[in-house]
Short mmCIF file of C-alpha atoms and ligand atoms in Angstrom, two decimals:
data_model
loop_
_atom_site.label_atom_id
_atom_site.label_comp_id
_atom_site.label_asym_id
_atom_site.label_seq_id
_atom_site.Cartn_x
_atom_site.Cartn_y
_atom_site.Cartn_z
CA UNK A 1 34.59 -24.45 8.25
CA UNK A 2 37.16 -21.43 8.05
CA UNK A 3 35.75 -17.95 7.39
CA UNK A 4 37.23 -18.16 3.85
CA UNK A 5 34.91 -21.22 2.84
CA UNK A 6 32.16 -18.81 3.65
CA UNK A 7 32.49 -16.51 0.94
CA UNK A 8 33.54 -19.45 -2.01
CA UNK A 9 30.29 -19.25 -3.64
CA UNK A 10 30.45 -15.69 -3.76
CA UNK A 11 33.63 -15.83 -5.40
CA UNK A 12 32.95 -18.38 -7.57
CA UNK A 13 29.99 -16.00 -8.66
CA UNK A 14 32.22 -12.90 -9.56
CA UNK A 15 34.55 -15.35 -11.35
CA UNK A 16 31.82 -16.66 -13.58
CA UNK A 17 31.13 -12.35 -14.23
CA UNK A 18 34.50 -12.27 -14.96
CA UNK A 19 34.83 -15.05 -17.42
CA UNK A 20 31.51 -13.26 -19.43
CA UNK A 21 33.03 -9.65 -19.28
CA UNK A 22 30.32 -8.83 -16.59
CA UNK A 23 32.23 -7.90 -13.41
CA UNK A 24 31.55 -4.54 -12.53
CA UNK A 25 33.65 -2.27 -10.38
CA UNK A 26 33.56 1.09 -8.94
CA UNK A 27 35.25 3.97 -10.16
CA UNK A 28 35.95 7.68 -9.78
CA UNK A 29 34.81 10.40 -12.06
CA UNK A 30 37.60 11.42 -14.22
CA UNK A 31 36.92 12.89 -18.43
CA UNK A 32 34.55 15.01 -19.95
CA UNK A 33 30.71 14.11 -18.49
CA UNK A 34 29.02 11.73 -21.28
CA UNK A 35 27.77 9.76 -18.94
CA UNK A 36 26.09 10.83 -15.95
CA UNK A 37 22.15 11.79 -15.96
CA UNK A 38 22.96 15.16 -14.85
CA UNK A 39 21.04 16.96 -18.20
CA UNK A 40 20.89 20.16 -17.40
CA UNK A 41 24.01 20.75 -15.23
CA UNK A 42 22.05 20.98 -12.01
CA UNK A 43 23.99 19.08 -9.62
CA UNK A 44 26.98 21.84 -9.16
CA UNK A 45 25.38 24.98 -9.93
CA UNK A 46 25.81 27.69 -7.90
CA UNK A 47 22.15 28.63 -7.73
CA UNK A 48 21.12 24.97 -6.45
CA UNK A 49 24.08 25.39 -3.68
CA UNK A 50 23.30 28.78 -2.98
CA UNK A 51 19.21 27.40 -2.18
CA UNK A 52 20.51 24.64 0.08
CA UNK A 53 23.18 27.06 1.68
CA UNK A 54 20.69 29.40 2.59
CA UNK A 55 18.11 26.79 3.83
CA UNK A 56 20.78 25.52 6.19
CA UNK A 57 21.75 29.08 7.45
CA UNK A 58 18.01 29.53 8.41
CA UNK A 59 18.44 26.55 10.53
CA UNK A 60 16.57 23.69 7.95
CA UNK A 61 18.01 20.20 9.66
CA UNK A 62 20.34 18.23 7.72
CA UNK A 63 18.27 14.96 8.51
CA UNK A 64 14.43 14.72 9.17
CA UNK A 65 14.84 12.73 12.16
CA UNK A 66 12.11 10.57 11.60
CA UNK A 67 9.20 8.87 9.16
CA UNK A 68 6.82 11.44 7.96
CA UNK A 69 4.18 9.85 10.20
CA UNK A 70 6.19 10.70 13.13
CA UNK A 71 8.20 13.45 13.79
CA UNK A 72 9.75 13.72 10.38
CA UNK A 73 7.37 15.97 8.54
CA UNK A 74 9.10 19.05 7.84
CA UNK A 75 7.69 21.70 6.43
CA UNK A 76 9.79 21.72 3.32
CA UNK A 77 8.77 17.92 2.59
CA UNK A 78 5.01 19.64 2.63
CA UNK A 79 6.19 23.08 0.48
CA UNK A 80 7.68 20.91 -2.70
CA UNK A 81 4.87 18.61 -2.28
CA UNK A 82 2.74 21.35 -2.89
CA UNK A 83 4.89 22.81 -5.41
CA UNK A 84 5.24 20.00 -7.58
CA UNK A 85 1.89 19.28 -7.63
CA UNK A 86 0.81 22.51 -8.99
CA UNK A 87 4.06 22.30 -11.22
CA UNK A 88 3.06 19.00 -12.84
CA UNK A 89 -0.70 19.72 -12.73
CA UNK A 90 -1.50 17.22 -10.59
CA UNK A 91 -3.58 17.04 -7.48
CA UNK A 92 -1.24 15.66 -4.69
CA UNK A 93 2.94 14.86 -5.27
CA UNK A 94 4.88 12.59 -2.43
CA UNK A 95 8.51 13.54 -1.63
CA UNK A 96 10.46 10.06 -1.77
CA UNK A 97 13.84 9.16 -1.14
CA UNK A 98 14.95 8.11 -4.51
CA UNK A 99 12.79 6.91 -7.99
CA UNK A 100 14.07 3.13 -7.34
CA UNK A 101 12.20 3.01 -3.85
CA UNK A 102 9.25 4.90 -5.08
CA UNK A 103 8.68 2.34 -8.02
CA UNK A 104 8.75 0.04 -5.35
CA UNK A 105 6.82 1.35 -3.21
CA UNK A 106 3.98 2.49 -5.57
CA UNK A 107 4.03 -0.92 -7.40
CA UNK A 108 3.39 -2.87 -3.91
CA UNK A 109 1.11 -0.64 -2.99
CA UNK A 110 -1.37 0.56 -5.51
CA UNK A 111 -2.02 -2.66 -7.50
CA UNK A 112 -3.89 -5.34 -5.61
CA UNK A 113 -4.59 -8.54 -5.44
CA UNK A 114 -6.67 -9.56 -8.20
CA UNK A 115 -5.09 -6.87 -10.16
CA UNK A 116 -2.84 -7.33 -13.10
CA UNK A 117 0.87 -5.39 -14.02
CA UNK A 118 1.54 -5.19 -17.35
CA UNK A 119 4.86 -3.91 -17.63
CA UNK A 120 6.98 -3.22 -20.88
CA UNK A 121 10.08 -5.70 -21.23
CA UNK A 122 12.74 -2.99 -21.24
CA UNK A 123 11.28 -1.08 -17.87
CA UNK A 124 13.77 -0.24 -15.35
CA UNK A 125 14.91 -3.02 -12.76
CA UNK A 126 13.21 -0.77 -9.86
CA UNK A 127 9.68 -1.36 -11.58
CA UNK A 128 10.46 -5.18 -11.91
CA UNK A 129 11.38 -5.79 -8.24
CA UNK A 130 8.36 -3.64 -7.65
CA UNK A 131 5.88 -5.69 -9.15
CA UNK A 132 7.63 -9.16 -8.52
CA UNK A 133 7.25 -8.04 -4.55
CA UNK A 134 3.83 -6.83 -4.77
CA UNK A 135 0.30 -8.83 -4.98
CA UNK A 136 -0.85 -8.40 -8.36
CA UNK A 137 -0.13 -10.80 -11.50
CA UNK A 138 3.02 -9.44 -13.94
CA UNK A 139 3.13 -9.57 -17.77
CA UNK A 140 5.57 -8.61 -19.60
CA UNK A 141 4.96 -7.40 -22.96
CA UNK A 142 7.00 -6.48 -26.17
CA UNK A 143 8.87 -2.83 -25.96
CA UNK A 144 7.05 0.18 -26.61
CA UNK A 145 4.10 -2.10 -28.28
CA UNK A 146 0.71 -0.72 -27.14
CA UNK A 147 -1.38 -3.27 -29.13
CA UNK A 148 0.95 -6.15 -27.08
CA UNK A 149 -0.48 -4.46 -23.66
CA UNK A 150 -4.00 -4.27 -25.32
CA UNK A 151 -3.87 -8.15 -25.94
CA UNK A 152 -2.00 -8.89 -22.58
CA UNK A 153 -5.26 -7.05 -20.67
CA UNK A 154 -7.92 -8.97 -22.90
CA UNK A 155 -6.42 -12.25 -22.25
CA UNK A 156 -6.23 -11.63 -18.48
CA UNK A 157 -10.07 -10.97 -19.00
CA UNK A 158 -11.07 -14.08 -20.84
CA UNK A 159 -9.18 -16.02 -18.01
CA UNK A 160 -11.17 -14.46 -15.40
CA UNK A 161 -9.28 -11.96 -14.40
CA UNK A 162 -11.97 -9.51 -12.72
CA UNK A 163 -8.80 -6.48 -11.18
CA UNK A 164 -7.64 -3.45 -12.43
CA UNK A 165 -4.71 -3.54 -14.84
CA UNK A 166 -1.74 -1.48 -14.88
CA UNK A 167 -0.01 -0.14 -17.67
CA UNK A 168 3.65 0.61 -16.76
CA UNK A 169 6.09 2.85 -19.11
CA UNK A 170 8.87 4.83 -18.74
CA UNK A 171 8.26 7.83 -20.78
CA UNK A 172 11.89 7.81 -22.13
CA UNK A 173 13.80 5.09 -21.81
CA UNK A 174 17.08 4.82 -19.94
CA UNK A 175 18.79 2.73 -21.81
CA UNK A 176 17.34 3.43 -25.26
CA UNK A 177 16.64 6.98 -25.18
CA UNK A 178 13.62 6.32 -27.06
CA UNK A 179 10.22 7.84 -25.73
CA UNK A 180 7.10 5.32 -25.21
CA UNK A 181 3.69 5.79 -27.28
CA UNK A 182 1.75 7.55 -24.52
CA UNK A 183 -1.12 8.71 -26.04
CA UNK A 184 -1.28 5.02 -27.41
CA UNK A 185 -0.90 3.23 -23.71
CA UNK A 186 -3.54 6.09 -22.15
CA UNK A 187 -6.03 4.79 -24.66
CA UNK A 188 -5.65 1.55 -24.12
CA UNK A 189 -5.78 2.18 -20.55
CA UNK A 190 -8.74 4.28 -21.00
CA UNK A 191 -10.40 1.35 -23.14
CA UNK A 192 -9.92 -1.29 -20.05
CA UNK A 193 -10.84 1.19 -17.15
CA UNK A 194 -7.04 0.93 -16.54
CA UNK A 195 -4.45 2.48 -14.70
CA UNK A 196 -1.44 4.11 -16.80
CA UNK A 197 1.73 4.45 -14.60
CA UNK A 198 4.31 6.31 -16.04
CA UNK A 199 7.86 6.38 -14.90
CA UNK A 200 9.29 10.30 -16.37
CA UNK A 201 13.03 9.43 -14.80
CA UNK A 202 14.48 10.61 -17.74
CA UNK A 203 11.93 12.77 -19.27
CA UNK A 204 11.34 14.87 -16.31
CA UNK A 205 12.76 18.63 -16.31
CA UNK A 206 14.05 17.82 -20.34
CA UNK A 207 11.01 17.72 -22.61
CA UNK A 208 7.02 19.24 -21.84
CA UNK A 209 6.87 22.66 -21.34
CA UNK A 210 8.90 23.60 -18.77
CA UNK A 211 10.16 20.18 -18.75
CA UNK A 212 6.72 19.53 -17.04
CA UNK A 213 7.54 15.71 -19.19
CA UNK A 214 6.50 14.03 -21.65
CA UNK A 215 3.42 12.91 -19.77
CA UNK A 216 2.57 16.43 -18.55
CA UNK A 217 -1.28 16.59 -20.80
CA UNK A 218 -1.84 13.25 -18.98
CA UNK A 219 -1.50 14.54 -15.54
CA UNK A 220 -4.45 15.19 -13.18
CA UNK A 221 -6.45 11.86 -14.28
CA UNK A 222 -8.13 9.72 -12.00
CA UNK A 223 -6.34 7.23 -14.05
CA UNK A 224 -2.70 8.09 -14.16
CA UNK A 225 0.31 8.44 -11.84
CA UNK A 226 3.35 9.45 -12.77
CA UNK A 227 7.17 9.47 -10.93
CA UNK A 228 9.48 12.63 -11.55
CA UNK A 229 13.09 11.67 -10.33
CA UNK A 230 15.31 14.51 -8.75
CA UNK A 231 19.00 12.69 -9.09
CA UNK A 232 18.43 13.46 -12.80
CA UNK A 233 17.83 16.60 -14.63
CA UNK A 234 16.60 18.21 -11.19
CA UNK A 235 20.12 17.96 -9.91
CA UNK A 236 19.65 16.59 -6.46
CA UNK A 237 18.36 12.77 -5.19
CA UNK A 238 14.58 11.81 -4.49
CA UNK A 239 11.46 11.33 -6.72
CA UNK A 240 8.12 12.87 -6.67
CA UNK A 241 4.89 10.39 -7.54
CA UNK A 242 2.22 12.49 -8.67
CA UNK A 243 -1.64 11.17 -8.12
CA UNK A 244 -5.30 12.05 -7.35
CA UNK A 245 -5.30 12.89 -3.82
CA UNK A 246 -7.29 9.52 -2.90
CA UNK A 247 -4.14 7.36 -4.21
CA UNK A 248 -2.01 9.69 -2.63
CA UNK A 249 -3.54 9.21 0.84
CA UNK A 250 -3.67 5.77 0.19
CA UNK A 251 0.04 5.85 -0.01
CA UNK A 252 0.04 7.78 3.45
CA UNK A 253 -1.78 5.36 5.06
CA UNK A 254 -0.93 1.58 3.00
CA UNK A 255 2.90 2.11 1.44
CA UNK A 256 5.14 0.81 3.55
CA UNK A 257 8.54 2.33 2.21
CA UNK A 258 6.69 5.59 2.88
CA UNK A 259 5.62 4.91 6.13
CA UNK A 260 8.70 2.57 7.60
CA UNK A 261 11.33 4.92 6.68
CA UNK A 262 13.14 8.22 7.57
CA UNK A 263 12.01 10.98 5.76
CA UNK A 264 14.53 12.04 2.84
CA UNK A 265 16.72 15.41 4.16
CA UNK A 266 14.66 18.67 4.20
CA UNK A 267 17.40 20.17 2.18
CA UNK A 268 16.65 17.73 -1.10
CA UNK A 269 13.50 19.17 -0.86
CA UNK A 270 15.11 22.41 -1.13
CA UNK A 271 17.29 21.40 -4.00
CA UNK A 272 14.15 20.18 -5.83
CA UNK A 273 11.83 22.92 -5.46
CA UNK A 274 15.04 25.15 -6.32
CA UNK A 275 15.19 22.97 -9.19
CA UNK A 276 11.54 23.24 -10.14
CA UNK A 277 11.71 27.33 -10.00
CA UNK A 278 15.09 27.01 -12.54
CA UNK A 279 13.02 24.59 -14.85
CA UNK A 280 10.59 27.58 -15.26
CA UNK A 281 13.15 30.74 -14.87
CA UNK A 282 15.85 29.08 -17.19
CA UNK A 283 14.22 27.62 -20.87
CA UNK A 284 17.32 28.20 -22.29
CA UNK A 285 19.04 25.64 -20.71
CA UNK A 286 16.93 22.89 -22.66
CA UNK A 287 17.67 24.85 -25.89
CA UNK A 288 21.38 24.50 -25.17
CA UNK A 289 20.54 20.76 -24.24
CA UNK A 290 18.47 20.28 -27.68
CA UNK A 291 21.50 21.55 -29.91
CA UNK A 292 23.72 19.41 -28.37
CA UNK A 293 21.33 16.16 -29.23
CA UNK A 294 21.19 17.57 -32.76
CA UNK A 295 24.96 17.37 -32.88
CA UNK A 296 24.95 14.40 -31.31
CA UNK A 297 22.86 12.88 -33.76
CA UNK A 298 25.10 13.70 -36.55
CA UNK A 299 28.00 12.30 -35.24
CA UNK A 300 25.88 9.16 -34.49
CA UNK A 301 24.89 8.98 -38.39
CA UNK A 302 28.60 9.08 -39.22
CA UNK A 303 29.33 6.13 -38.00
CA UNK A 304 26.64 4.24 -39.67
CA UNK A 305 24.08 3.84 -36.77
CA UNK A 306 20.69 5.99 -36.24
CA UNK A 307 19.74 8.07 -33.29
CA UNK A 308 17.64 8.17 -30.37
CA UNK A 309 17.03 12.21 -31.16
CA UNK A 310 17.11 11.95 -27.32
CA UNK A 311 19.55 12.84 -25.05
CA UNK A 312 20.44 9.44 -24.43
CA UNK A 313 22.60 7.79 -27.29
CA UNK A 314 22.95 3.96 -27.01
CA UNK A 315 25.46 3.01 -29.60
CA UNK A 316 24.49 -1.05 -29.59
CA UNK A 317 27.81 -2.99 -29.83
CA UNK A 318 26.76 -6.43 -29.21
CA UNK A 319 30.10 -8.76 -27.79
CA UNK A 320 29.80 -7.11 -23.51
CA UNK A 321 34.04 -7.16 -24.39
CA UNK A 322 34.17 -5.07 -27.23
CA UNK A 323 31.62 -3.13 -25.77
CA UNK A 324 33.89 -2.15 -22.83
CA UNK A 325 36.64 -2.14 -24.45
CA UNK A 326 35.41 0.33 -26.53
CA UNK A 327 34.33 2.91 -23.65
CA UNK A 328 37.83 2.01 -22.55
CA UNK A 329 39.51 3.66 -25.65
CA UNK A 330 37.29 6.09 -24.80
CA UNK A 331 38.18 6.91 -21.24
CA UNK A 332 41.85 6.93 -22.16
CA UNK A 333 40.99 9.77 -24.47
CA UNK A 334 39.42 12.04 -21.85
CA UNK A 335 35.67 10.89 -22.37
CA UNK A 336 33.61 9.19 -20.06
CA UNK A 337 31.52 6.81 -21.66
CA UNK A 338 30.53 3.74 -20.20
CA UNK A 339 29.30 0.56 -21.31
CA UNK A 340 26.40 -0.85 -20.40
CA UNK A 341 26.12 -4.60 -20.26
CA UNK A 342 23.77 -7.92 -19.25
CA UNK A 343 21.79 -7.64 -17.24
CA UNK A 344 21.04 -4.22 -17.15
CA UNK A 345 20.32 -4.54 -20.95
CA UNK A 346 19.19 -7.65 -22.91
CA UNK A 347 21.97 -10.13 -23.87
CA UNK A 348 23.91 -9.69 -27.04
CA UNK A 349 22.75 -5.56 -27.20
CA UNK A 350 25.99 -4.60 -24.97
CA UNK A 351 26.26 -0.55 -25.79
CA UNK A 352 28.24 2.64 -24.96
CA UNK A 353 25.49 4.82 -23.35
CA UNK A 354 25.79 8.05 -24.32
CA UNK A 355 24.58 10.92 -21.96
CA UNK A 356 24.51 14.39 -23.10
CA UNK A 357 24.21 16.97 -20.28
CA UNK A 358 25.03 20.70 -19.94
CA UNK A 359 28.20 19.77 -18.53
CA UNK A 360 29.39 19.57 -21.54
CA UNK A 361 29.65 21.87 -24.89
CA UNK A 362 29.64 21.31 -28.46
CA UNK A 363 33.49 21.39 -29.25
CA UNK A 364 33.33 18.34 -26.54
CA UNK A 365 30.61 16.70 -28.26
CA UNK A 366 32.37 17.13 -31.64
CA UNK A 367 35.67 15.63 -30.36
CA UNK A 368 33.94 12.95 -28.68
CA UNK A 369 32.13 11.84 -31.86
CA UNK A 370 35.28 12.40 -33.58
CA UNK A 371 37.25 9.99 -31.34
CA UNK A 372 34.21 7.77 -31.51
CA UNK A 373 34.59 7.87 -35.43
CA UNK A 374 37.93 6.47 -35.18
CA UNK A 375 37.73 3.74 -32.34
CA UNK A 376 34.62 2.48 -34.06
CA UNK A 377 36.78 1.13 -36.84
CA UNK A 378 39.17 -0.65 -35.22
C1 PLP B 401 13.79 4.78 -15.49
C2 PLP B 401 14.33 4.88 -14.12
N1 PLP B 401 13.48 4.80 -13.08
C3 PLP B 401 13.92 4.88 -11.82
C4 PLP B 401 15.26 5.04 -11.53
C5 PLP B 401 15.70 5.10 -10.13
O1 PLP B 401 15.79 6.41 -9.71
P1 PLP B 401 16.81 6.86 -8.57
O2 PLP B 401 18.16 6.87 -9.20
O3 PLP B 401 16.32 8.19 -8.14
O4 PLP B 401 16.72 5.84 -7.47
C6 PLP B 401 16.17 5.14 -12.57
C7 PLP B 401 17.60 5.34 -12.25
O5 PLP B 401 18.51 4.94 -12.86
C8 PLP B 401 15.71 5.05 -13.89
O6 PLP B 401 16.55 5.11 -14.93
#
């Protein structure tokens, strides 16, 4: 067999992407930012750099050399882990590498066998793989539905299921931009000695006070964990899960992403707990953030379609061609918007997924929603 033959099926794969408008490709940043998760213009700011800067003058290592059961405990993993936890109002926070492996890793290691993950249908792939790989059963119920995840936990009951279920949520979804029924899904969690896990990617540093999240009343239950991202509106890479200190040390002790894994870099633990201290020292900046969603949201009406009221716009399309095509138009105009297709989001709901951060201002948003106005028709 020559090496070619090898990679056929592969090829035949990315041909069959091609033929439905799927095939993705990498590309570099060029336009105004509408699309990045970057909310509150953390990732460049000189404050953030100036943290980090100073941490590595002091002589914090670049890498942590090791898992945090070995030698790769530093004390700045420890100092935001104490931080956040006081910051969310919850009893113990873990410093992982990014939200995707801390989904993982908390959905294949807190639910057991016997247990039962009811997830919503529009969670995030990261909370998929994690319950697929873990040992509990998975349900899947209707979006944002809490009398769905009510009937998915009796069900499991009157078929013998004797576990613990697990609610899973993302407070605000990242592809919707619409915000879950909490209060709804703790109740119901509540009502079945349940577990509510809830996923703040998006929420995190924008909405609660202080951008605490949208979650932030829930925290501190025996019941409840939550994940706080930091490559979103805190600016830098990781995620914090947030538990009672008996989950947390079971973490320590059971998760093996935690355990078999280099620590992330002491100096994203900087960057976050920089990050938390702007959340509280700068309110303004989710003012700024808020007027631009208003705006946003008026530009969305103009073109017929209703908004998230989020800073995440999906503008459904449909046709995965016209969807792209569309943020095309777009990107030749100086606006980067993307388009989100299959399988990321159901088939048939292709969308441009609008992101509004601070990295942009409202003469950009106007003109985007302008341009918007007029590619729309065509
Ligand atoms: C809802 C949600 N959870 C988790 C993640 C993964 O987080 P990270 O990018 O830090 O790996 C994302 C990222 O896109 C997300 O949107």
């Amino acid at each position: 067999m020559s090496d070619r033959a090898l990679l056929d099926r592969y090829e035949a794969s990315l041909r069959g992407l091609a033929r439905k408008s799927r095939l993705r490709s990498l590309s570099g940043r060029a336009g105004l930012d509408f699309a990045s998760n970057d909310y509150l213009g953390l990732a460049g700011n000189r404050r953030m750099a100036e943290a980090v800067a100073t941490a590595l003058a002091n002589g914090t290592p670049v890498g942590a050399t090791g898992s945090r059961l070995l030698r790769g405990n530093d004390p700045h993993h420890e100092a935001l882990e104490e931080k956040a936890a006081r910051f969310f109002g919850a009893e113990r926070a873990l410093f992982f590498g990014g939200g995707y492996v801390a989904n993982f890793a908390v959905l294949t290691t807190l639910p057991q066998k016997g247990d039962l993950i009811v997830l919503d249908e529009l969670i995030h792939a990261s909370a998929h793989e994690g319950a697929r790989a873990g040992r509990a059963e998975v349900v899947e119920v209707k979006h944002n539905d809490a009398d769905a995840v009510d009937d998915a936990i009796k069900t499991w009951r009157a078929g013998g299921g004797i576990g613990r279920a697990w609610i899973v949520a993302e407070s605000l979804y990242s592809m919707d931009g619409d915000r879950a029924p909490l209060a709804e899904l703790m109740a119901v969690a509540d009502r079945h000695d349940a577990f509510l896990f809830v996923d703040e990617a998006h929420a995190t540093g924008v909405y609660g006070p202080q951008g605490r999240g949208l979650a932030h009343y829930l925290q501190g239950r025996d019941n409840v964990v939550v994940l706080h991202t930091c490559g979103k509106a805190l600016g830098g890479s990781g995620a914090l899960v947030t538990a009672p200190a008996t989950l947390a040390d079971y973490i320590v002790n059971r998760c093996r992403p935690f355990i078999y894994a280099t620590a992330p870099s002491p100096l994203m633990a900087v960057a976050a707990m920089e990050a938390l201290d702007m959340l509280a020292d700068e309110p303004e900046r989710r003012a700024k953030l808020a007027a631009l969603v208003t705006l946003a949201g008026t530009g969305t009406e103009a073109i017929g379609l209703k908004p998230s009221g989020t800073q995440i716009l999906p503008l459904i399309v449909g046709d995965n061609g016209r969807a792209m095509a569309l943020a095309e138009a777009l990107q030749q105009r100086g606006f980067d918007v993307r388009g989100i297709r299959p399988p990321t989001v159901p088939e048939g709901t292709a969308r441009l997924r609008i992101s509004l951060t601070l990295n942009v201002g409202e003469a950009d948003v106007s003109a985007l929603f302008e341009a918007l106005a007029e590619e729309w028709k065509r």
